[in-house]
XYZ file of C-alpha atoms in Angstrom:
600
model
C -13.526 8.723 -17.840
C -16.046 11.103 -16.108
C -19.373 11.318 -17.600
C -21.387 14.654 -17.793
C -24.893 14.835 -16.631
C -27.024 15.771 -19.636
C -30.415 15.143 -20.907
C -32.575 16.242 -24.034
C -33.922 19.831 -23.935
C -37.525 18.556 -24.180
C -37.149 16.224 -21.200
C -35.311 18.689 -19.210
C -38.301 21.136 -19.608
C -40.556 18.477 -18.167
C -40.557 19.256 -14.408
C -43.272 16.802 -13.600
C -41.336 13.942 -15.350
C -38.236 14.687 -13.534
C -40.048 15.003 -10.106
C -41.675 11.706 -10.613
C -38.522 9.940 -11.792
C -36.594 11.236 -8.734
C -39.356 10.352 -6.300
C -39.935 6.847 -7.551
C -36.039 6.149 -7.667
C -35.721 7.369 -4.159
C -38.304 4.891 -3.200
C -36.587 2.037 -5.029
C -33.435 2.871 -3.344
C -34.888 2.936 0.161
C -36.457 -0.490 -0.378
C -33.261 -1.939 -2.107
C -31.159 -0.834 0.847
C -33.511 -2.603 3.234
C -33.397 -5.752 1.335
C -29.595 -5.607 0.899
C -29.168 -5.776 4.585
C -31.581 -8.667 4.800
C -29.648 -10.858 2.474
C -26.302 -10.411 3.932
C -25.028 -13.889 5.038
C -28.086 -15.644 3.287
C -30.896 -14.635 0.844
C -33.986 -15.777 -0.828
C -34.930 -15.684 -4.278
C -37.862 -13.396 -3.809
C -35.622 -10.897 -2.053
C -32.966 -11.029 -4.776
C -35.503 -10.618 -7.552
C -36.952 -7.583 -5.779
C -33.494 -6.016 -5.586
C -32.623 -6.721 -9.187
C -36.092 -5.283 -10.366
C -35.516 -2.113 -8.419
C -31.970 -1.689 -9.866
C -33.313 -2.511 -13.228
C -36.133 0.048 -12.956
C -33.740 2.745 -11.892
C -31.524 1.933 -15.068
C -34.385 1.771 -17.322
C -35.882 4.953 -16.586
C -32.386 6.577 -16.534
C -31.763 5.227 -20.048
C -34.980 6.718 -21.313
C -34.068 10.021 -19.739
C -30.451 9.811 -21.144
C -28.939 9.926 -17.786
C -25.949 7.837 -19.020
C -23.960 8.373 -15.739
C -26.559 6.639 -13.801
C -27.039 3.728 -16.397
C -23.316 3.166 -16.462
C -23.299 2.533 -12.858
C -26.692 0.737 -12.282
C -25.725 -1.637 -15.276
C -22.526 -2.862 -13.506
C -24.484 -3.500 -10.233
C -27.322 -5.111 -12.101
C -24.576 -7.609 -13.505
C -23.632 -8.604 -9.920
C -27.250 -8.900 -8.718
C -27.928 -11.009 -11.857
C -25.093 -13.354 -10.909
C -26.481 -13.862 -7.369
C -29.933 -14.392 -8.963
C -28.511 -17.102 -11.123
C -26.748 -18.864 -8.085
C -23.442 -18.075 -9.554
C -22.259 -16.446 -6.302
C -23.733 -15.861 -2.944
C -24.155 -12.448 -1.016
C -21.112 -11.313 1.040
C -20.309 -8.550 3.209
C -18.121 -7.146 0.634
C -20.863 -7.284 -2.142
C -23.129 -5.766 0.361
C -20.770 -2.676 1.192
C -20.103 -1.879 -2.341
C -23.758 -2.082 -3.154
C -24.726 0.231 -0.481
C -22.053 2.628 -1.810
C -23.786 2.418 -5.231
C -27.001 3.336 -3.531
C -25.328 6.357 -1.945
C -23.802 7.384 -5.222
C -27.042 7.043 -7.266
C -28.921 9.137 -4.363
C -26.336 11.983 -4.891
C -26.790 11.750 -8.513
C -30.774 12.044 -8.140
C -30.438 15.049 -6.008
C -28.194 16.907 -8.662
C -30.882 15.902 -11.192
C -33.582 17.446 -9.002
C -31.650 20.564 -8.687
C -30.632 20.663 -12.532
C -26.930 20.698 -11.643
C -24.507 19.841 -14.541
C -21.895 17.869 -12.994
C -19.398 15.236 -13.905
C -19.098 11.887 -12.269
C -16.141 9.455 -12.164
C -17.692 6.049 -11.380
C -14.511 4.015 -12.556
C -13.378 3.423 -8.797
C -16.832 2.254 -7.744
C -17.264 -0.010 -10.788
C -13.784 -1.646 -10.023
C -15.040 -2.108 -6.468
C -18.031 -3.876 -7.845
C -16.105 -6.327 -9.918
C -13.596 -6.929 -7.196
C -16.436 -7.795 -4.613
C -18.058 -9.960 -7.356
C -14.766 -11.955 -8.256
C -13.925 -12.208 -4.407
C -17.253 -13.802 -3.492
C -17.509 -17.623 -2.967
C -18.531 -18.780 -6.296
C -19.932 -22.180 -5.011
C -22.180 -23.356 -7.820
C -25.356 -25.432 -7.358
C -24.088 -27.831 -10.054
C -20.925 -28.438 -8.330
C -22.444 -29.212 -5.160
C -25.057 -31.670 -6.710
C -22.347 -33.346 -8.741
C -20.132 -33.881 -5.718
C -22.695 -35.497 -3.420
C -23.238 -37.288 -6.038
C -26.681 -36.562 -7.189
C -26.437 -36.003 -11.037
C -24.089 -36.928 -13.964
C -21.776 -34.477 -15.514
C -23.559 -35.076 -18.837
C -27.024 -34.268 -17.308
C -25.518 -31.165 -15.522
C -24.095 -29.761 -18.777
C -27.543 -30.323 -20.624
C -29.358 -28.418 -17.850
C -26.904 -25.757 -17.725
C -27.229 -25.065 -21.404
C -31.142 -25.149 -21.158
C -30.801 -22.767 -18.219
C -28.782 -20.288 -20.190
C -31.086 -20.385 -23.215
C -34.363 -20.147 -21.361
C -33.537 -18.010 -18.509
C -34.877 -20.429 -16.004
C -32.898 -21.221 -12.784
C -30.676 -24.354 -12.917
C -32.491 -26.017 -9.934
C -36.001 -25.505 -11.770
C -34.603 -27.148 -14.865
C -33.252 -30.043 -12.938
C -36.615 -30.688 -11.254
C -38.562 -30.373 -14.203
C -36.490 -33.055 -16.053
C -36.509 -35.236 -12.820
C -32.747 -35.204 -12.755
C -32.858 -34.128 -9.063
C -35.496 -33.910 -6.255
C -36.693 -30.680 -4.795
C -35.090 -32.065 -1.511
C -31.809 -32.314 -3.199
C -32.045 -28.920 -4.486
C -33.117 -27.384 -1.150
C -30.004 -29.172 0.618
C -27.749 -27.847 -1.968
C -29.145 -24.185 -1.785
C -28.706 -24.371 2.013
C -25.055 -25.439 1.443
C -24.632 -22.542 -1.130
C -25.956 -20.045 1.364
C -29.371 -19.377 -0.449
C -32.389 -20.049 1.598
C -35.353 -20.998 -0.434
C -38.122 -19.087 1.153
C -40.531 -16.371 -0.030
C -41.283 -13.236 1.883
C -44.314 -10.995 1.184
C -43.519 -7.263 1.963
C -46.590 -5.912 0.054
C -47.954 -2.658 1.780
C -50.374 -0.012 0.917
C -50.093 3.776 1.794
C -53.891 3.990 2.544
C -55.761 0.885 3.588
C -58.797 0.622 1.248
C -61.098 -0.331 4.204
C -60.126 3.011 5.657
C -61.302 4.827 2.702
C -64.615 2.664 2.359
C -65.526 3.553 5.787
C -64.837 7.329 5.218
C -67.100 7.213 2.142
C -69.936 5.458 4.002
C -69.736 8.299 6.690
C -69.888 10.796 3.965
C -73.080 9.081 2.788
C -74.466 9.279 6.226
C -73.622 12.993 6.446
C -75.565 13.520 3.109
C -78.572 11.711 4.415
C -78.600 13.874 7.585
C -78.186 16.976 5.540
C -81.122 15.877 3.468
C -83.105 15.392 6.626
C -82.319 18.958 7.839
C -83.308 20.523 4.438
C -86.775 18.603 4.567
C -87.114 19.849 8.279
C -86.502 23.478 7.126
C -89.246 23.172 4.365
C -91.770 21.772 6.925
C -90.992 24.681 9.333
C -91.294 27.346 6.527
C -94.524 25.711 5.250
C -96.024 25.554 8.842
C -96.407 21.762 8.542
C -94.842 21.095 11.736
C -95.455 22.253 15.324
C -92.779 23.755 17.721
C -92.801 20.643 19.889
C -92.257 18.418 16.803
C -89.550 20.722 15.537
C -87.749 20.765 18.771
C -87.809 16.856 18.779
C -86.540 16.584 15.248
C -83.865 19.222 15.844
C -82.628 17.344 18.939
C -82.541 14.024 17.210
C -80.763 15.475 14.137
C -78.189 17.294 16.135
C -77.354 14.027 18.137
C -77.095 12.069 14.905
C -75.018 14.901 13.264
C -72.682 15.155 16.300
C -72.175 11.383 16.134
C -71.443 11.325 12.357
C -68.996 14.261 12.666
C -67.100 12.500 15.571
C -66.929 9.295 13.484
C -65.873 11.221 10.399
C -63.204 13.066 12.178
C -61.784 9.777 13.592
C -61.851 8.079 10.164
C -60.258 11.112 8.301
C -57.206 11.072 10.960
C -56.941 7.374 10.330
C -56.412 7.850 6.656
C -53.278 9.951 7.712
C -51.820 7.224 9.746
C -48.931 5.213 8.508
C -46.857 2.257 10.040
C -43.799 3.767 11.982
C -41.848 1.148 9.736
C -41.299 4.166 7.274
C -38.850 5.430 10.194
C -37.567 2.217 11.413
C -36.494 0.680 7.863
C -33.717 3.352 7.855
C -32.119 2.092 11.047
C -30.714 -1.250 9.832
C -28.207 0.454 7.387
C -27.401 3.243 9.868
C -26.495 0.756 12.582
C -24.460 -1.344 10.432
C -22.538 1.798 9.086
C -22.086 3.223 12.686
C -21.174 0.085 14.242
C -18.555 -0.740 11.403
C -16.882 2.648 11.807
C -16.654 2.137 15.562
C -15.513 -1.494 15.144
C -18.323 -2.855 17.213
C -20.791 -5.684 16.528
C -24.248 -4.615 17.222
C -27.369 -6.707 16.618
C -30.563 -4.617 15.890
C -33.935 -5.868 16.989
C -36.893 -3.926 15.811
C -40.217 -4.461 17.484
C -43.792 -2.807 16.873
C -43.013 -1.569 13.408
C -46.708 -2.042 12.427
C -47.699 0.645 15.107
C -49.326 3.510 13.257
C -48.433 7.328 13.538
C -49.718 10.511 11.879
C -47.792 10.873 8.598
C -46.890 14.486 9.390
C -44.914 13.264 12.526
C -42.944 10.641 10.693
C -40.002 12.997 9.730
C -40.115 14.841 12.968
C -39.682 11.754 15.137
C -36.837 10.438 12.785
C -34.166 12.929 13.819
C -34.556 12.288 17.546
C -34.597 8.477 16.904
C -31.356 8.684 14.855
C -29.619 10.628 17.810
C -30.619 7.989 20.249
C -29.565 5.133 18.087
C -26.151 6.580 17.278
C -25.429 7.458 20.927
C -26.497 3.870 21.859
C -23.869 2.332 19.568
C -21.217 4.775 20.621
C -21.605 5.597 24.274
C -23.681 2.698 25.365
C -22.429 -0.546 23.630
C -19.054 -1.523 24.430
C -16.271 -3.048 22.045
C -16.119 -6.851 21.770
C -13.102 -7.015 24.057
C -14.549 -5.021 26.799
C -17.991 -6.959 26.648
C -15.947 -10.400 26.761
C -14.112 -9.110 29.826
C -17.362 -8.030 31.437
C -18.648 -11.511 30.836
C -21.234 -10.526 28.144
C -21.636 -11.826 24.663
C -19.275 -10.041 22.102
C -22.322 -8.918 20.051
C -24.140 -6.033 21.736
C -27.889 -5.973 21.268
C -29.873 -2.615 20.614
C -33.831 -2.949 20.675
C -36.006 -0.447 19.038
C -39.548 -0.663 19.867
C -42.794 1.172 19.214
C -46.188 0.661 20.934
C -49.469 2.584 21.374
C -50.594 3.768 24.745
C -53.996 5.373 24.693
C -53.598 8.512 22.482
C -49.829 8.352 22.571
C -47.052 6.427 21.073
C -44.082 5.177 23.006
C -40.821 4.444 21.172
C -38.188 2.819 23.341
C -34.462 2.572 22.423
C -32.786 0.136 24.702
C -29.109 -1.298 24.827
C -27.238 -3.944 26.829
C -24.237 -1.777 27.131
C -22.293 -0.360 30.063
C -25.070 1.986 31.108
C -24.382 5.609 32.432
C -22.497 6.485 35.585
C -24.125 8.947 37.669
C -20.850 9.955 39.236
C -19.091 10.736 35.880
C -22.253 12.668 34.645
C -22.222 14.673 37.892
C -18.509 15.350 37.740
C -18.834 16.633 34.173
C -21.654 18.900 34.890
C -19.863 20.472 37.697
C -16.699 20.733 35.542
C -18.468 22.364 32.770
C -20.206 24.750 35.277
C -23.729 23.610 34.451
C -24.541 22.801 38.097
C -22.966 24.430 41.325
C -21.006 22.080 43.561
C -23.281 22.781 46.252
C -26.496 21.997 44.278
C -24.738 18.852 42.857
C -24.620 17.381 46.431
C -28.480 17.479 46.628
C -29.417 15.770 43.401
C -31.110 12.518 43.255
C -29.919 9.778 40.878
C -32.854 10.601 38.649
C -32.111 14.260 38.526
C -28.523 13.406 37.851
C -29.374 11.298 34.883
C -31.710 14.120 33.548
C -28.406 16.363 33.293
C -27.488 14.254 30.271
C -30.212 16.535 28.249
C -28.348 19.572 28.935
C -27.124 21.512 25.886
C -23.381 20.871 25.384
C -23.264 17.879 27.795
C -21.210 15.020 26.824
C -19.555 12.013 28.832
C -17.453 11.111 25.657
C -13.581 10.805 26.390
C -12.829 12.023 22.898
C -14.622 13.471 19.899
C -15.200 11.328 16.995
C -17.203 11.185 13.639
C -20.277 9.869 15.500
C -20.642 11.831 18.797
C -18.866 13.639 21.571
C -19.541 17.212 20.775
C -22.660 17.468 23.260
C -25.117 18.284 20.598
C -27.190 15.133 20.673
C -29.378 14.543 23.645
C -30.460 18.188 23.850
C -31.570 18.075 20.478
C -33.545 15.027 21.046
C -35.514 16.652 24.019
C -36.010 19.935 22.103
C -37.542 18.060 19.055
C -39.693 15.875 21.075
C -41.061 18.804 22.905
C -42.239 20.252 19.561
C -44.342 17.282 19.165
C -45.887 17.794 22.805
C -43.974 14.750 23.764
C -41.538 13.885 26.534
C -38.273 11.807 26.898
C -37.522 9.590 29.829
C -34.265 7.925 30.665
C -33.414 4.757 32.768
C -29.964 3.391 33.099
C -28.078 0.647 35.128
C -24.300 0.486 35.344
C -23.243 -2.614 33.512
C -26.535 -3.424 32.282
C -27.534 -0.869 29.798
C -29.746 2.056 29.099
C -33.187 2.557 27.976
C -34.684 5.884 26.515
C -38.525 6.367 26.047
C -40.145 8.802 23.664
C -43.712 9.556 24.359
C -45.609 11.632 21.914
C -49.182 12.055 20.794
C -50.169 9.758 17.860
C -51.557 12.646 15.924
C -50.968 16.509 16.109
C -54.002 17.235 14.228
C -56.689 16.660 16.945
C -55.656 17.117 20.529
C -57.798 16.153 23.673
C -57.575 18.849 26.177
C -58.863 19.880 29.494
C -60.315 23.501 29.599
C -59.378 25.476 32.555
C -60.517 29.040 33.552
C -58.475 31.863 35.330
C -60.198 35.154 35.724
C -61.925 35.776 32.455
C -59.425 33.596 30.530
C -59.795 30.161 29.309
C -56.813 27.939 28.625
C -56.466 24.366 27.174
C -54.102 21.700 28.798
C -53.325 18.683 26.692
C -55.071 15.721 28.463
C -52.284 13.116 28.186
C -50.285 15.261 30.752
C -53.246 15.428 33.302
C -53.008 12.969 35.949
C -55.865 14.088 38.136
C -57.682 17.280 39.447
C -58.331 18.076 43.271
C -59.963 20.804 45.182
C -57.456 22.750 47.053
C -58.097 24.540 50.477
C -55.666 26.930 51.971
C -54.640 24.495 54.635
C -53.380 22.275 51.981
C -50.836 24.597 50.708
C -47.334 25.177 52.526
C -44.402 27.401 52.182
C -40.891 25.524 51.738
C -37.923 27.949 51.246
C -40.339 30.490 50.262
C -42.143 28.505 47.481
C -45.709 27.032 47.641
C -45.909 23.272 47.776
C -49.175 21.060 47.874
C -49.295 17.926 50.089
C -50.977 15.261 48.063
C -51.239 11.503 49.243
C -48.420 12.064 51.620
C -46.067 13.537 48.832
C -45.112 17.185 48.343
C -45.586 18.709 44.927
C -44.470 21.898 43.580
C -47.160 24.513 42.851
C -47.374 26.968 39.999
C -50.238 29.509 39.728
C -51.489 29.938 36.168
C -52.793 33.409 37.048
C -49.330 34.510 38.064
C -47.627 32.875 34.972
C -49.766 35.024 32.574
C -50.478 37.917 34.994
C -54.239 37.406 34.670
C -56.383 40.087 36.255
C -59.127 38.651 38.592
C -57.353 35.400 39.296
C -58.461 33.804 42.575
C -55.908 33.343 45.363
C -57.893 31.097 47.658
C -60.243 27.855 47.235
C -58.591 27.003 43.730
C -58.678 23.892 41.714
C -55.273 21.974 41.277
C -54.536 20.233 37.942
C -51.893 17.670 38.677
C -49.492 17.441 35.681
C -47.265 14.387 35.392
C -44.505 14.066 32.816
C -42.152 11.003 33.711
C -41.304 10.995 37.544
C -41.991 14.623 37.717
C -45.321 16.052 38.990
C -46.469 19.576 39.571
C -49.673 21.203 40.800
C -51.027 23.930 38.496
C -53.661 26.187 40.365
C -56.481 27.514 38.363
C -59.839 29.202 39.249
C -62.381 26.453 37.629
C -62.477 23.350 35.574
C -64.548 23.695 32.427
C -64.608 20.040 30.990
C -62.904 18.165 28.292
C -63.128 18.513 24.497
C -61.159 17.581 21.334
C -59.797 20.386 19.494
C -57.725 21.437 16.284
C -54.472 22.949 17.666
C -53.058 25.791 15.475
C -49.377 26.833 15.736
C -48.425 30.297 16.961
C -47.167 32.992 14.545
C -43.645 33.862 14.044
C -43.912 36.686 16.933
C -45.186 34.285 19.547
C -43.559 31.148 18.562
C -41.016 31.165 21.237
C -43.338 32.350 23.989
C -42.697 30.049 26.960
C -45.392 27.737 28.326
C -47.406 27.985 25.091
C -47.522 25.266 22.373
C -50.324 26.525 20.356
C -53.844 28.091 20.166
C -57.404 26.984 19.380
C -60.770 28.622 18.844
C -63.484 27.680 21.289
C -67.367 27.421 20.404
C -67.800 31.023 21.339
C -65.301 32.132 18.643
C -62.586 33.150 21.254
C -59.077 32.232 20.865
C -57.687 29.954 23.599
C -54.134 29.346 24.409
C -52.908 25.689 24.497
C -50.291 25.167 27.337
C -47.170 23.256 27.071
C -46.838 20.794 30.161
C -43.273 20.197 29.456
C -42.410 23.874 29.716
C -44.587 24.316 32.869
C -42.688 21.265 34.607
C -39.387 22.946 33.513
C -40.454 26.279 35.077
C -41.214 24.339 38.350
C -37.777 22.777 38.225
C -35.887 25.829 37.694
C -37.627 27.594 40.609
C -36.755 24.460 42.800
C -33.022 24.703 41.705
C -32.999 28.410 42.286
C -33.750 27.922 45.948
C -30.614 25.960 46.589
C -28.059 27.634 44.362
């Protein structure tokens, strides 16, 4: 029968208690899903205990808050988990499937609890599925395996089973304690049963204590330097120090204060850094579900999950990553039949890797599927009217593959529940662009596709190159700056009416920053060129002067200017003036559009 969501009035009034309950339960569910996928086809005792404890915690707290509809479902799931803990059955794909469905149902219930929705739930069908999966599992019991080897007598086995039930100890533990069986016999029997006797440690901390200790030490150093300045101020006021002594003391204090501030800035940012594992651990469940829905066999390999990223960027990088993984499974990896016909292993491989490179993080999503056919992409773009037929003939392979990121572009033969509507890759690029990042794509037909996301490790502090045009000062993110060169008039040439710069034997498109923003007093001759590089694309941005590098705090633009082209934010200089932070990706796109316009 459907059960109604209700709780006592006193508890319903306690918003803090409800919020804490929902948050904690969500964390337990996420951890549980990760472990459930890990035990499929083989498990260890510690993982099973961890899953059971998570389910038991949710059930216990729900019982206290009188959420009977959650208690009813989690109690049945707890029974199945307990059977696996007691070695009465082993994990199967059917049990994993239904347990994941339980997690989804509990998550939906929690969302209703958080929003105070009074709904009814019918858990009967899900409970039946739990029992069916449990009964259908291979109930190979440890005692049966030991007695058939033969290792123990039936009488000893019955006595050990009775003690196990009365004390709650595992059967193997009882047998070893009474020297009825050796640890080797138990381990061999567990292996046959499908339970691997190993212990894994997945203990993590949200903020490393060493980071906090370092931060506190720096604050202590800052306090000491403040005391030094206060003392210096008293000595100056009392005429106890000469001007030469004061200048020396101030210079020393300013140097020390600058060093402490830089260290404090770095240390405070480190406390915001979390392992990207918080994003990656959602992927195994998703890969399993998507591959199952498409009838494909996909092995997920995750590397570099210990790489740290700013906490504020975790959610923002999650959506693009989900799009890439889903597209790789649907468009990239073939079915088992097609892979076998192509001489490949029936199981496809999807590799998701993260690694730091300087002040950036690089996330790679690579599959060993069929790759991308440039001819098919080109035909689709011409068919949809994205590119003129004349222009299409002049595109390089790199430019053709880049067309995948156009809005509405899709090479899928038919639309399914996963993809095919052309709303994936353009979302990836636009979301990554918001992070001041870039997306690069490489593909080989028959070999597979690799997509790389490059984004700054943190959005709070941004290293920039300051450039001047007329009386204006602009900031360019340093990660996009490849080099700077002095430009003479003889270095600039006109090609199809557009300026280009000859640099090391290569031709680079030119943009004049003064023209983009209509700056008065911008120089037209003897400029400086800032070479911006994003992927394989390079442009030369002409400015009047270079003012040096600095690390700055970037602030988002207001609603009115949020969609302004070529601008990603603003910062305040040491003179108190606002400086615009330029968007390298938008500048590169401007150069590409101007080039395309010459041939269309």
